[in-house]
XYZ file of C-alpha atoms in Angstrom:
759
model
C 16.967 73.787 -60.122
C 15.115 76.838 -61.118
C 13.339 78.558 -58.094
C 9.480 78.462 -58.319
C 7.720 81.773 -59.744
C 5.433 83.227 -57.110
C 2.607 85.485 -58.794
C 0.571 85.974 -55.610
C 1.123 86.596 -51.725
C -1.084 87.166 -48.776
C -0.555 87.940 -44.918
C -0.861 85.203 -42.542
C 0.027 84.567 -38.799
C 3.013 82.067 -38.470
C 2.694 81.601 -34.667
C 2.809 77.963 -33.616
C 0.192 78.612 -30.867
C -3.486 77.141 -31.277
C -6.148 79.616 -32.382
C -7.777 79.456 -29.053
C -4.462 80.434 -27.079
C -4.201 83.328 -29.245
C -7.699 84.701 -28.660
C -7.330 84.423 -24.804
C -3.899 86.308 -25.120
C -5.168 89.085 -27.114
C -8.267 89.403 -24.926
C -5.641 89.765 -22.244
C -3.943 92.668 -24.055
C -7.028 94.395 -24.762
C -7.782 94.021 -21.104
C -4.520 95.440 -19.960
C -5.101 98.689 -22.404
C -8.569 99.090 -21.020
C -7.181 99.061 -17.322
C -4.716 101.495 -18.330
C -7.206 104.022 -19.543
C -9.270 103.303 -16.538
C -6.460 104.273 -14.389
C -5.950 107.749 -15.894
C -9.650 108.682 -16.281
C -9.393 111.400 -13.560
C -6.347 113.051 -15.026
C -7.251 116.596 -15.256
C -5.003 117.245 -18.285
C -6.736 115.976 -21.577
C -3.229 116.059 -23.171
C -1.816 113.950 -20.388
C -4.479 111.426 -20.852
C -4.395 111.308 -24.645
C -0.715 110.658 -24.460
C -1.010 107.858 -21.820
C -3.823 106.123 -23.868
C -1.724 106.573 -27.206
C 1.447 105.106 -25.709
C -0.477 102.047 -24.179
C -2.403 101.117 -27.272
C 0.757 101.433 -29.198
C 2.631 99.101 -26.792
C -0.422 96.567 -26.987
C -0.612 96.497 -30.661
C 3.198 95.923 -30.866
C 2.953 93.111 -28.202
C 0.046 91.780 -30.442
C 2.338 91.871 -33.306
C 4.861 89.716 -31.901
C 2.201 87.343 -30.367
C 0.696 86.708 -33.843
C 4.003 86.358 -35.532
C 2.785 87.818 -38.994
C 4.463 86.878 -42.166
C 4.021 87.117 -46.084
C 2.923 83.884 -47.604
C 4.134 83.919 -51.510
C 1.888 81.617 -53.517
C 1.983 80.106 -57.153
C -1.726 80.354 -58.438
C -3.512 79.472 -61.523
C -6.867 81.518 -61.873
C -10.018 79.240 -63.514
C -12.080 81.189 -65.850
C -15.868 81.138 -64.791
C -18.735 80.275 -67.222
C -21.118 82.580 -69.259
C -23.761 80.662 -70.894
C -25.274 82.186 -74.215
C -28.569 80.594 -74.527
C -30.667 81.020 -78.056
C -34.270 79.827 -78.387
C -34.458 77.206 -81.094
C -38.151 76.529 -80.925
C -40.849 76.704 -83.512
C -41.848 80.061 -82.762
C -38.455 81.268 -83.607
C -39.141 80.642 -87.147
C -41.732 83.543 -87.221
C -40.594 86.805 -89.194
C -38.914 89.176 -86.925
C -40.938 91.908 -88.600
C -43.166 91.999 -91.629
C -41.294 90.873 -94.490
C -38.083 90.551 -92.484
C -35.896 87.526 -91.663
C -36.897 84.807 -88.944
C -36.071 85.738 -85.313
C -33.651 82.889 -85.509
C -31.911 84.531 -88.395
C -31.965 87.820 -86.487
C -30.318 86.109 -83.513
C -27.551 84.953 -85.611
C -26.879 88.080 -87.365
C -26.735 89.883 -84.201
C -24.208 87.101 -82.642
C -21.900 87.565 -85.538
C -21.613 91.295 -85.121
C -21.020 90.699 -81.269
C -18.327 88.046 -81.890
C -15.569 90.443 -81.109
C -17.201 91.441 -77.653
C -17.698 87.769 -76.983
C -14.146 87.151 -77.845
C -12.988 89.767 -75.443
C -15.091 88.202 -72.697
C -12.695 85.048 -73.080
C -10.049 86.787 -71.021
C -12.040 86.539 -67.971
C -14.554 83.955 -68.767
C -15.231 80.638 -70.797
C -18.241 81.786 -73.280
C -20.485 78.658 -73.986
C -23.238 78.881 -76.640
C -26.341 76.782 -76.763
C -29.500 76.453 -78.607
C -32.733 75.128 -76.655
C -35.917 73.509 -77.865
C -35.865 72.973 -74.783
C -33.099 70.331 -74.757
C -29.547 72.169 -74.500
C -27.229 71.538 -77.731
C -23.982 73.303 -78.698
C -24.466 76.100 -81.475
C -22.432 78.569 -83.331
C -23.850 81.772 -85.164
C -23.068 79.961 -88.768
C -25.340 77.020 -87.629
C -28.055 79.155 -86.105
C -28.291 80.975 -89.540
C -28.175 77.635 -91.646
C -30.409 75.479 -89.743
C -34.255 76.100 -89.367
C -35.964 76.495 -85.723
C -36.911 73.254 -84.635
C -40.453 71.941 -83.754
C -39.876 71.616 -79.946
C -41.748 73.802 -77.364
C -40.447 76.843 -75.389
C -39.437 76.098 -71.940
C -37.222 78.993 -70.638
C -37.281 77.840 -67.231
C -35.816 74.234 -68.138
C -33.412 75.895 -70.378
C -31.736 78.200 -67.480
C -31.737 75.441 -65.244
C -29.921 72.926 -67.626
C -27.409 75.723 -68.346
C -26.902 76.319 -64.412
C -26.248 72.538 -64.078
C -24.303 71.844 -67.394
C -20.756 73.037 -65.816
C -21.185 71.797 -62.372
C -17.702 71.558 -60.677
C -14.863 73.882 -60.294
C -16.196 76.186 -63.188
C -18.985 78.252 -61.790
C -21.670 80.180 -63.664
C -21.060 83.738 -63.565
C -24.061 84.707 -65.700
C -26.388 83.987 -68.481
C -27.387 85.665 -71.889
C -30.918 84.614 -73.163
C -32.246 85.285 -76.514
C -35.934 84.456 -77.144
C -39.219 85.742 -78.064
C -40.701 84.937 -74.695
C -43.158 82.775 -76.254
C -43.144 80.244 -73.101
C -45.756 77.605 -73.081
C -44.627 75.364 -70.036
C -43.934 76.350 -66.653
C -43.601 80.311 -67.272
C -46.588 80.282 -69.296
C -48.586 82.034 -66.626
C -45.626 84.431 -65.930
C -42.860 84.497 -63.219
C -44.807 83.566 -60.522
C -44.954 80.902 -57.396
C -42.535 77.985 -57.814
C -41.125 79.357 -61.133
C -40.138 82.718 -59.518
C -38.620 80.496 -56.684
C -36.666 78.651 -59.016
C -35.098 81.483 -60.937
C -34.242 83.092 -57.773
C -32.323 79.961 -56.547
C -30.086 80.088 -59.634
C -27.939 82.989 -58.003
C -27.061 83.811 -61.363
C -27.993 87.114 -63.282
C -29.878 85.944 -66.417
C -29.649 88.955 -68.986
C -32.555 88.569 -71.613
C -32.841 89.743 -75.032
C -36.060 89.975 -76.409
C -36.306 88.890 -80.249
C -39.137 89.856 -82.713
C -41.365 92.746 -83.431
C -44.795 92.920 -81.330
C -46.971 94.508 -84.012
C -47.144 91.404 -86.215
C -50.729 90.863 -88.068
C -52.197 87.604 -87.174
C -55.373 86.000 -86.621
C -55.560 82.761 -84.509
C -57.933 80.309 -82.954
C -56.789 79.827 -79.490
C -58.071 78.729 -75.829
C -60.284 75.806 -76.968
C -62.259 74.580 -74.121
C -64.404 71.435 -74.663
C -65.032 68.089 -72.832
C -63.450 64.777 -73.710
C -66.750 63.165 -74.403
C -70.296 64.287 -74.827
C -73.673 62.432 -74.678
C -75.717 61.625 -77.874
C -78.637 63.740 -78.110
C -77.558 66.081 -75.565
C -76.490 69.658 -76.066
C -72.624 70.463 -75.797
C -70.890 73.804 -75.780
C -67.446 74.264 -77.398
C -65.665 77.423 -76.356
C -62.548 79.135 -78.122
C -61.030 82.340 -78.176
C -60.168 84.355 -81.547
C -57.078 86.321 -81.155
C -56.668 89.105 -83.434
C -53.738 91.533 -84.009
C -54.143 94.368 -86.595
C -57.706 93.673 -87.373
C -59.326 96.449 -85.338
C -62.992 97.044 -86.421
C -63.190 93.946 -88.567
C -65.898 91.250 -88.564
C -64.723 87.695 -88.566
C -66.692 84.815 -89.285
C -66.033 81.582 -87.138
C -67.120 78.244 -88.517
C -67.388 74.874 -86.373
C -67.585 71.881 -88.706
C -67.603 68.193 -88.320
C -65.553 66.594 -90.732
C -66.258 68.705 -93.441
C -69.931 69.240 -92.517
C -70.674 72.758 -91.074
C -72.282 72.413 -87.419
C -72.439 76.167 -86.607
C -71.044 79.718 -87.459
C -70.864 83.061 -85.705
C -69.248 86.364 -86.331
C -67.245 88.292 -84.066
C -66.082 91.907 -84.339
C -62.603 92.722 -83.163
C -62.504 96.091 -81.370
C -58.726 97.000 -80.839
C -55.584 96.109 -82.856
C -54.798 93.461 -80.191
C -58.141 91.688 -79.205
C -59.177 88.687 -77.664
C -62.804 87.656 -78.512
C -64.563 84.485 -76.789
C -66.718 82.576 -79.179
C -69.243 79.462 -77.899
C -71.238 77.128 -80.060
C -73.692 74.979 -78.633
C -74.781 71.714 -80.628
C -76.336 68.489 -80.336
C -74.395 65.512 -81.355
C -76.840 62.903 -83.109
C -74.476 59.826 -83.243
C -72.321 57.797 -80.885
C -68.531 57.317 -81.968
C -65.424 59.556 -82.074
C -65.605 62.428 -84.574
C -63.247 65.188 -85.682
C -64.496 68.855 -85.278
C -62.585 72.016 -86.607
C -62.823 75.477 -85.629
C -62.054 77.902 -88.655
C -61.363 81.420 -89.241
C -60.515 83.031 -92.559
C -56.908 83.607 -93.625
C -55.833 86.765 -95.007
C -53.066 87.498 -97.258
C -50.932 89.709 -95.223
C -51.108 87.215 -91.867
C -47.739 86.616 -90.338
C -48.910 82.895 -89.877
C -51.613 80.924 -91.462
C -51.586 77.947 -89.982
C -53.119 78.855 -86.586
C -56.275 79.984 -88.360
C -57.744 76.444 -87.762
C -58.092 74.215 -84.681
C -59.018 70.760 -84.698
C -59.913 68.342 -81.932
C -61.543 64.854 -81.328
C -64.895 64.527 -79.716
C -66.083 61.037 -78.276
C -69.787 60.789 -78.358
C -71.358 58.240 -75.823
C -74.794 57.581 -74.448
C -75.967 57.618 -70.944
C -79.241 55.704 -71.505
C -80.849 54.334 -74.545
C -84.162 56.307 -75.131
C -86.572 53.962 -76.907
C -89.869 54.583 -78.229
C -92.331 51.911 -78.437
C -95.548 52.439 -80.627
C -97.845 49.430 -79.894
C -100.921 48.833 -82.420
C -102.862 46.751 -79.900
C -101.894 44.913 -76.783
C -100.621 41.298 -76.725
C -98.265 38.881 -74.954
C -95.511 39.744 -77.189
C -95.965 43.468 -76.426
C -96.559 42.655 -72.823
C -93.270 40.733 -72.398
C -91.018 43.330 -74.430
C -92.438 46.302 -72.443
C -91.632 44.430 -69.124
C -87.956 43.549 -70.233
C -87.518 47.290 -71.373
C -88.849 48.593 -68.153
C -86.601 46.771 -65.972
C -83.603 47.499 -67.902
C -81.817 50.369 -66.127
C -80.155 51.453 -69.174
C -83.264 52.095 -71.007
C -85.467 55.253 -70.966
C -88.732 53.735 -72.332
C -91.656 55.988 -73.918
C -94.587 53.782 -75.041
C -98.081 54.499 -76.562
C -100.774 52.343 -77.794
C -102.909 52.998 -80.627
C -105.899 50.241 -80.076
C -107.304 50.482 -83.719
C -106.685 48.923 -87.020
C -108.094 49.717 -90.382
C -111.197 47.335 -90.271
C -112.202 49.005 -86.662
C -115.625 50.617 -86.992
C -115.633 53.089 -83.912
C -119.488 53.944 -84.549
C -119.099 57.361 -83.434
C -119.620 60.600 -85.429
C -116.554 62.569 -84.501
C -113.065 61.114 -84.150
C -112.557 63.490 -81.005
C -115.052 61.018 -79.241
C -112.582 58.353 -79.307
C -110.066 59.375 -76.762
C -109.668 61.620 -73.674
C -106.716 63.070 -74.790
C -105.358 63.601 -78.633
C -102.505 61.313 -79.644
C -99.380 63.274 -79.894
C -98.737 62.636 -83.576
C -96.726 65.602 -84.508
C -94.842 65.908 -81.252
C -93.746 62.251 -81.411
C -92.912 61.753 -85.028
C -91.970 65.369 -85.830
C -90.347 67.648 -83.148
C -89.133 65.041 -80.742
C -88.262 62.084 -83.018
C -84.476 63.072 -82.956
C -84.589 62.697 -79.381
C -84.878 58.760 -79.437
C -81.987 56.317 -80.094
C -84.305 53.590 -81.075
C -88.029 53.444 -82.470
C -90.032 50.272 -82.187
C -92.974 49.549 -83.964
C -94.863 46.532 -82.628
C -97.752 45.151 -84.612
C -98.582 48.871 -85.698
C -99.817 49.619 -88.907
C -101.504 53.086 -88.295
C -105.448 53.384 -88.153
C -107.701 55.578 -89.710
C -107.027 59.294 -91.407
C -107.199 60.818 -87.924
C -103.999 58.824 -86.968
C -102.690 58.476 -90.464
C -98.724 58.231 -90.362
C -98.448 58.898 -93.949
C -97.563 62.588 -93.307
C -95.131 61.480 -91.012
C -93.337 58.559 -92.478
C -90.892 60.401 -94.445
C -89.856 61.883 -91.073
C -89.327 58.293 -89.796
C -87.460 57.339 -92.910
C -85.351 60.260 -92.757
C -84.560 59.615 -89.164
C -83.169 56.103 -89.935
C -81.070 57.554 -92.738
C -79.544 59.966 -90.448
C -78.401 57.793 -88.059
C -81.403 56.666 -86.159
C -82.304 52.995 -85.433
C -85.719 51.280 -85.963
C -87.239 48.035 -85.282
C -90.374 46.678 -86.980
C -92.200 43.927 -84.981
C -94.513 41.911 -87.198
C -98.047 41.001 -87.126
C -101.115 41.150 -89.111
C -101.320 45.121 -88.756
C -97.750 45.970 -89.743
C -96.487 43.658 -92.137
C -99.932 42.363 -93.118
C -102.667 44.743 -93.929
C -100.951 47.963 -92.881
C -97.745 47.782 -94.903
C -99.360 49.449 -98.055
C -100.174 52.725 -96.109
C -96.275 53.295 -95.164
C -94.471 52.671 -98.535
C -91.983 55.157 -97.684
C -91.038 53.679 -94.296
C -91.010 50.163 -95.738
C -88.156 51.452 -98.047
C -86.006 51.886 -95.044
C -86.755 48.262 -93.960
C -84.470 45.225 -94.822
C -87.340 43.133 -96.045
C -90.180 43.248 -98.412
C -93.428 41.944 -97.776
C -94.369 38.961 -100.012
C -97.575 37.644 -98.667
C -99.841 37.037 -96.024
C -98.646 35.497 -92.573
C -98.270 31.866 -92.369
C -99.851 30.575 -89.062
C -98.019 27.519 -88.882
C -95.918 26.941 -85.935
C -92.117 26.389 -86.673
C -88.928 26.528 -85.193
C -86.523 29.542 -85.850
C -83.448 28.349 -87.818
C -80.188 30.323 -87.219
C -78.278 31.088 -90.628
C -74.589 30.911 -91.009
C -74.705 34.724 -90.702
C -76.540 34.636 -87.560
C -73.927 32.130 -86.063
C -71.507 34.913 -86.263
C -73.666 38.042 -85.711
C -73.734 39.711 -82.066
C -77.363 40.174 -82.061
C -78.269 36.188 -82.062
C -75.060 35.388 -79.796
C -77.105 34.162 -76.853
C -74.817 31.523 -76.043
C -71.125 31.584 -75.058
C -69.589 30.549 -78.239
C -70.485 29.481 -81.657
C -71.551 25.843 -80.584
C -73.173 26.902 -77.590
C -75.391 29.785 -79.701
C -76.281 27.109 -82.213
C -77.339 24.898 -79.253
C -79.326 27.536 -77.644
C -81.482 28.248 -80.444
C -82.273 24.764 -81.116
C -83.509 24.446 -77.615
C -86.021 27.433 -77.933
C -89.864 26.353 -78.372
C -91.520 26.810 -81.940
C -93.208 30.054 -82.683
C -97.024 30.024 -83.724
C -96.647 31.599 -87.274
C -94.851 34.507 -89.002
C -95.196 37.177 -91.602
C -93.803 36.029 -94.891
C -91.162 38.382 -96.464
C -88.438 38.550 -98.731
C -84.787 39.920 -97.924
C -83.799 42.930 -99.760
C -80.337 42.963 -101.447
C -77.602 44.202 -98.768
C -79.489 42.909 -95.813
C -78.393 40.181 -93.422
C -80.899 37.597 -92.621
C -79.940 36.199 -88.980
C -82.918 33.976 -88.285
C -85.208 32.360 -90.927
C -88.529 30.518 -91.230
C -88.543 27.308 -92.876
C -91.106 28.251 -95.479
C -90.365 29.024 -99.203
C -91.310 32.308 -100.626
C -91.673 33.345 -104.294
C -87.695 33.881 -104.684
C -87.173 30.168 -103.743
C -85.552 31.086 -100.195
C -86.549 30.714 -96.766
C -88.521 33.657 -95.268
C -86.505 35.840 -92.932
C -87.509 36.040 -89.175
C -85.033 38.394 -88.195
C -83.198 40.808 -90.826
C -80.948 43.464 -90.145
C -79.143 46.382 -92.373
C -77.426 49.690 -92.365
C -79.698 52.160 -94.019
C -78.013 55.410 -94.705
C -76.265 56.247 -91.401
C -78.671 54.352 -89.247
C -79.912 50.713 -88.532
C -82.990 48.922 -88.923
C -84.115 45.437 -87.712
C -87.337 43.287 -88.703
C -88.881 40.700 -86.537
C -91.414 39.033 -88.755
C -93.585 37.641 -85.816
C -95.115 39.054 -82.841
C -94.713 35.885 -80.994
C -90.883 36.100 -80.037
C -92.174 36.233 -76.274
C -92.418 32.104 -76.637
C -88.890 32.210 -76.397
C -88.987 33.323 -72.625
C -90.975 30.094 -71.859
C -87.385 28.353 -71.817
C -85.889 30.753 -69.344
C -86.182 28.227 -66.347
C -85.852 25.017 -67.919
C -84.309 22.335 -65.748
C -84.332 25.051 -62.846
C -81.653 27.318 -64.485
C -82.406 30.290 -66.268
C -81.184 30.615 -69.765
C -82.305 34.224 -70.469
C -82.279 33.575 -74.314
C -85.357 36.121 -74.788
C -83.602 38.833 -72.626
C -80.139 38.236 -74.335
C -81.497 38.482 -77.887
C -83.355 41.856 -77.260
C -80.532 43.083 -75.304
C -78.011 42.285 -77.903
C -80.531 43.791 -80.583
C -80.706 47.240 -78.904
C -76.809 47.387 -77.997
C -76.393 46.343 -81.999
C -78.794 49.149 -82.996
C -77.294 51.852 -81.071
C -73.577 50.570 -82.112
C -72.539 49.673 -78.765
C -68.545 49.192 -79.290
C -68.227 46.247 -77.225
C -70.491 44.121 -79.847
C -67.798 44.905 -82.680
C -65.618 42.238 -83.343
C -62.952 44.811 -84.474
C -62.192 47.526 -82.160
C -60.220 50.489 -83.537
C -58.627 53.030 -81.304
C -56.660 56.107 -82.363
C -53.521 56.209 -80.251
C -53.722 59.196 -79.417
C -56.869 60.928 -80.859
C -55.161 64.177 -81.432
C -51.658 64.245 -82.838
C -49.462 67.424 -82.794
C -48.000 68.535 -86.135
C -44.996 66.625 -87.275
C -45.946 63.534 -85.175
C -47.026 59.858 -86.293
C -50.402 58.789 -86.180
C -50.731 55.810 -84.025
C -53.672 53.165 -83.913
C -54.355 49.968 -81.911
C -56.534 47.514 -83.407
C -58.213 44.714 -81.268
C -59.567 41.664 -83.206
C -61.777 38.941 -81.917
C -63.584 35.910 -83.475
C -67.101 35.299 -83.928
C -67.039 33.935 -80.172
C -65.384 37.156 -79.184
C -62.279 35.165 -78.377
C -58.872 37.298 -79.150
C -58.257 36.335 -82.920
C -54.472 35.804 -82.783
C -52.185 35.998 -85.957
C -55.244 37.961 -87.733
C -53.972 39.925 -90.702
C -54.979 43.449 -90.075
C -55.427 46.410 -92.701
C -55.713 50.027 -91.591
C -56.458 52.733 -93.878
C -55.663 56.585 -93.037
C -58.751 58.242 -95.080
C -58.578 62.201 -95.349
C -62.060 63.495 -94.548
C -60.734 66.694 -96.408
C -59.984 65.229 -99.760
C -62.264 61.972 -99.390
C -59.369 59.976 -100.342
C -56.978 57.444 -98.449
C -53.488 58.759 -97.906
C -51.721 55.753 -96.396
C -52.024 52.008 -95.563
C -50.447 50.085 -92.862
C -50.906 46.229 -92.132
C -49.750 44.064 -89.298
C -50.454 40.740 -87.472
C -52.011 40.452 -84.372
C -50.520 38.915 -80.985
C -51.714 36.234 -78.668
C -54.006 39.026 -77.174
C -55.575 39.984 -80.594
C -54.170 43.252 -80.454
C -51.608 45.140 -82.697
C -50.507 48.754 -82.836
C -49.598 50.328 -86.129
C -48.205 53.775 -87.074
C -48.581 55.895 -90.023
C -45.973 58.757 -90.953
C -46.699 62.302 -90.075
C -49.641 63.232 -92.448
C -50.635 66.983 -93.399
C -52.940 68.710 -90.978
C -56.520 67.992 -91.013
C -59.397 65.466 -89.951
C -58.810 61.639 -90.976
C -60.505 58.306 -90.270
C -58.758 55.202 -89.555
C -60.628 52.499 -91.471
C -59.591 49.046 -90.467
C -60.600 45.363 -91.333
C -59.325 42.173 -90.507
C -58.971 38.572 -91.687
C -57.858 35.263 -89.822
C -57.460 32.736 -92.746
C -60.627 32.998 -94.867
C -62.557 34.219 -92.059
C -63.924 37.900 -92.183
C -63.396 39.255 -88.779
C -65.267 42.623 -89.793
C -64.443 46.197 -90.108
C -64.047 49.164 -87.556
C -63.025 52.763 -87.381
C -62.121 55.860 -85.450
C -61.364 59.467 -85.959
C -57.968 61.412 -85.535
C -57.349 65.229 -85.758
C -53.702 66.230 -86.862
C -53.390 69.705 -85.851
C -52.136 72.269 -88.130
C -49.890 73.940 -85.477
C -49.052 72.894 -82.035
C -48.717 75.365 -79.088
C -45.635 76.743 -80.620
C -47.114 78.353 -83.770
C -50.520 79.083 -82.346
C -49.567 82.382 -81.413
C -46.861 84.655 -83.009
C -46.734 87.423 -80.170
C -43.623 88.363 -78.550
C -43.471 88.622 -74.630
C -41.238 91.308 -73.634
C -42.901 91.479 -70.207
C -41.847 87.676 -69.412
C -38.321 88.507 -70.489
C -37.912 91.597 -68.126
C -39.512 89.595 -65.190
C -36.733 86.768 -65.816
C -34.439 89.579 -65.825
C -35.245 91.393 -62.862
C -35.906 88.351 -60.577
C -32.361 87.066 -61.293
C -30.467 90.292 -61.042
C -29.937 90.433 -64.687
C -30.893 93.182 -67.198
C -33.620 93.138 -69.981
C -32.818 94.274 -73.499
C -34.508 94.653 -76.950
C -32.188 92.869 -79.115
C -29.736 95.829 -79.891
C -28.301 96.612 -83.454
C -25.103 98.129 -82.130
C -23.562 95.357 -80.445
C -23.288 93.682 -76.963
C -24.174 95.855 -74.103
C -22.241 95.636 -70.709
C -24.308 92.888 -69.215
C -24.009 92.073 -65.347
C -21.761 89.261 -64.748
C -20.515 87.787 -61.419
C -16.737 87.148 -61.086
C -15.841 85.353 -57.714
C -12.175 84.405 -58.281
C -11.511 80.760 -58.140
C -7.876 80.098 -57.123
C -5.899 76.977 -57.294
C -2.758 76.931 -55.038
C 0.165 75.280 -56.541
C 3.515 76.028 -54.310
C 3.735 78.426 -51.409
C 6.771 80.084 -49.352
C 6.106 81.870 -46.001
C 8.240 84.983 -45.191
C 8.397 86.357 -41.543
C 8.101 89.811 -40.915
C 7.941 89.836 -36.844
C 11.700 88.736 -36.484
C 12.908 92.112 -37.274
C 15.041 94.006 -34.695
C 13.517 97.309 -35.148
C 10.324 95.975 -34.161
C 11.709 94.734 -30.796
C 13.118 98.386 -30.311
C 9.738 99.897 -31.267
C 8.039 97.719 -28.577
C 10.693 98.629 -25.769
C 10.687 102.412 -26.804
C 6.849 102.469 -26.302
C 6.701 100.535 -22.945
C 9.801 102.722 -21.582
C 8.203 105.754 -22.826
C 4.794 105.086 -21.188
C 6.755 104.080 -17.943
C 8.561 107.332 -17.845
C 5.387 109.351 -18.713
C 3.292 107.650 -15.907
C 6.364 108.312 -13.117
C 6.573 112.001 -14.547
C 2.852 112.624 -14.045
C 2.806 110.936 -10.597
C 1.404 107.427 -11.371
C 2.949 104.383 -9.902
């Protein structure tokens, strides 16, 4: 049989005695040497003292040699190579050019690694070299694959990458070092630098990380960064949006910054960049005038020589809600109807009521020589109907048809019409002074109403009749379901008269009067429509307060009157809870390359979930004013369906949804979604060498600018890991001459002590 080949050895003790016995015997030998030295301390001759000490120490060493029984252990070993991890950033920022007009940062790394291939191969003699790309997940790469494949759309997370590399080879093969190639554009844990927990995590690696910074720092670029805005705002309340304009290479340039809402400019400012790398804060303050979710975009110009053009815009969504409904009530004269409605609005905690009386009609003769004698204070017509009009969510005219020229509304009715058209809500409550004799004095305002006057008021009592449209509409939903609502309206008392009007084309009649008008149809009692971006409602009577008489019938309150006007206000201000189709972008802001999701909740007219409803959603581009995609789906048992659109181009979009269940139309709804032009990776083209240097310093590595002349001598740990196969012990202590040396030393010491007079 062939004898084993031993390729290593080490010195060992072959003594069979336990370790604690060896320790005690060794201490005894040391004590003996010390006592011998103590015994000759008074020897006057220094030469004699040194000779005696030397002989005793030599004898002690020789005795210890025989006590430990030293030997040589021959070993058969296999040395395992430690790992060296080469990490290459593959995130989106590595697609930026390494220099103006140059290759991408990823391509520059690939070129360097190809040139450094011989040096990396030389490391294979001592280490196993592993090459990974990260974005931030690790994946094996080669220089060839780096050169062919573009950088990916992931984020830069340097700490996660080095942690993953440290744990990738757990087991027998330990990590000796890392080589990190990146531009340092971290937007995760190291975004704020190597501080706190991130610093501790890097130090705990116990592995030197040598960094190689890729890319040139002086790229010319203009970017919208640092957006700060609340997730929601209150309608008709001022809101501030703060952004930071980061300019590199634009020293002394004035940059216009524009804030727009779905293509409409909201505000604009100009900032001046003072240095070649300057950051300027810009704030915009504006007042949203409508509720809902909208897409806003901050834009700066794009210059031809910029490194990145996509980061010159930043879009975000803003949900505009209302805290309280601010209602302006203008009354022509006191009445029971006014008293009931005013009382209802005052006791509603969600309503902020401002009301005025006019107290005059066209036929009134004040009998005074001056209009100033009619009032202690002047009526604030200009303040209410001009400067402060847009601060109200709902304007209600109740039996008001303006009076004499001193209170003429003619010069302000254009403001009222524009207020409705631009998103306001308006209610006209009938009576002889508004839809009667006063209607001719407000022709412009009357054009914004869903009815046209057809003749004088009819004083005959009647019971309001619910139309088919009213049976499905949330305003007239005073019951718990369609049947309940129809029964509730049938139980209400008659109304003593109404204005006879005709519905305009496009208007929706919810309640009508059983009196025919010139068009051969029943006269509308309650009619609504959308006018421009706003809404208008007409109640063609000033006697709806009669409905409150049934509030305590049979001892149980029905609250039909309260529910009707409460529903009306909520519909006028577009309360989302009153819609039968609720559309929600999921999420409202989408990163580039990500799909657009939308959740649609469909309900029946009685607000029960609409199961198996057919839903159609259109992704509508606000920029091009064209639909870009359509998705359809069917709701589940909860009336909800989620649809998804393929990643669209960046920009603001509307999600326009409609639904049907069989032949029943469930209505329509919309929401807004912002698709960002660039994510965090591409919003900033800068290189961060200071972060790369901090990583290297914290871990014990070295920081380099990506060299052109090959791989430098990087620090690497090399703790040998030995795997023992076979071993053979060869004793050293059993040689005869070692015993002769021990006897000679002891004999020489005895002779010397006798000669020098010591016993």
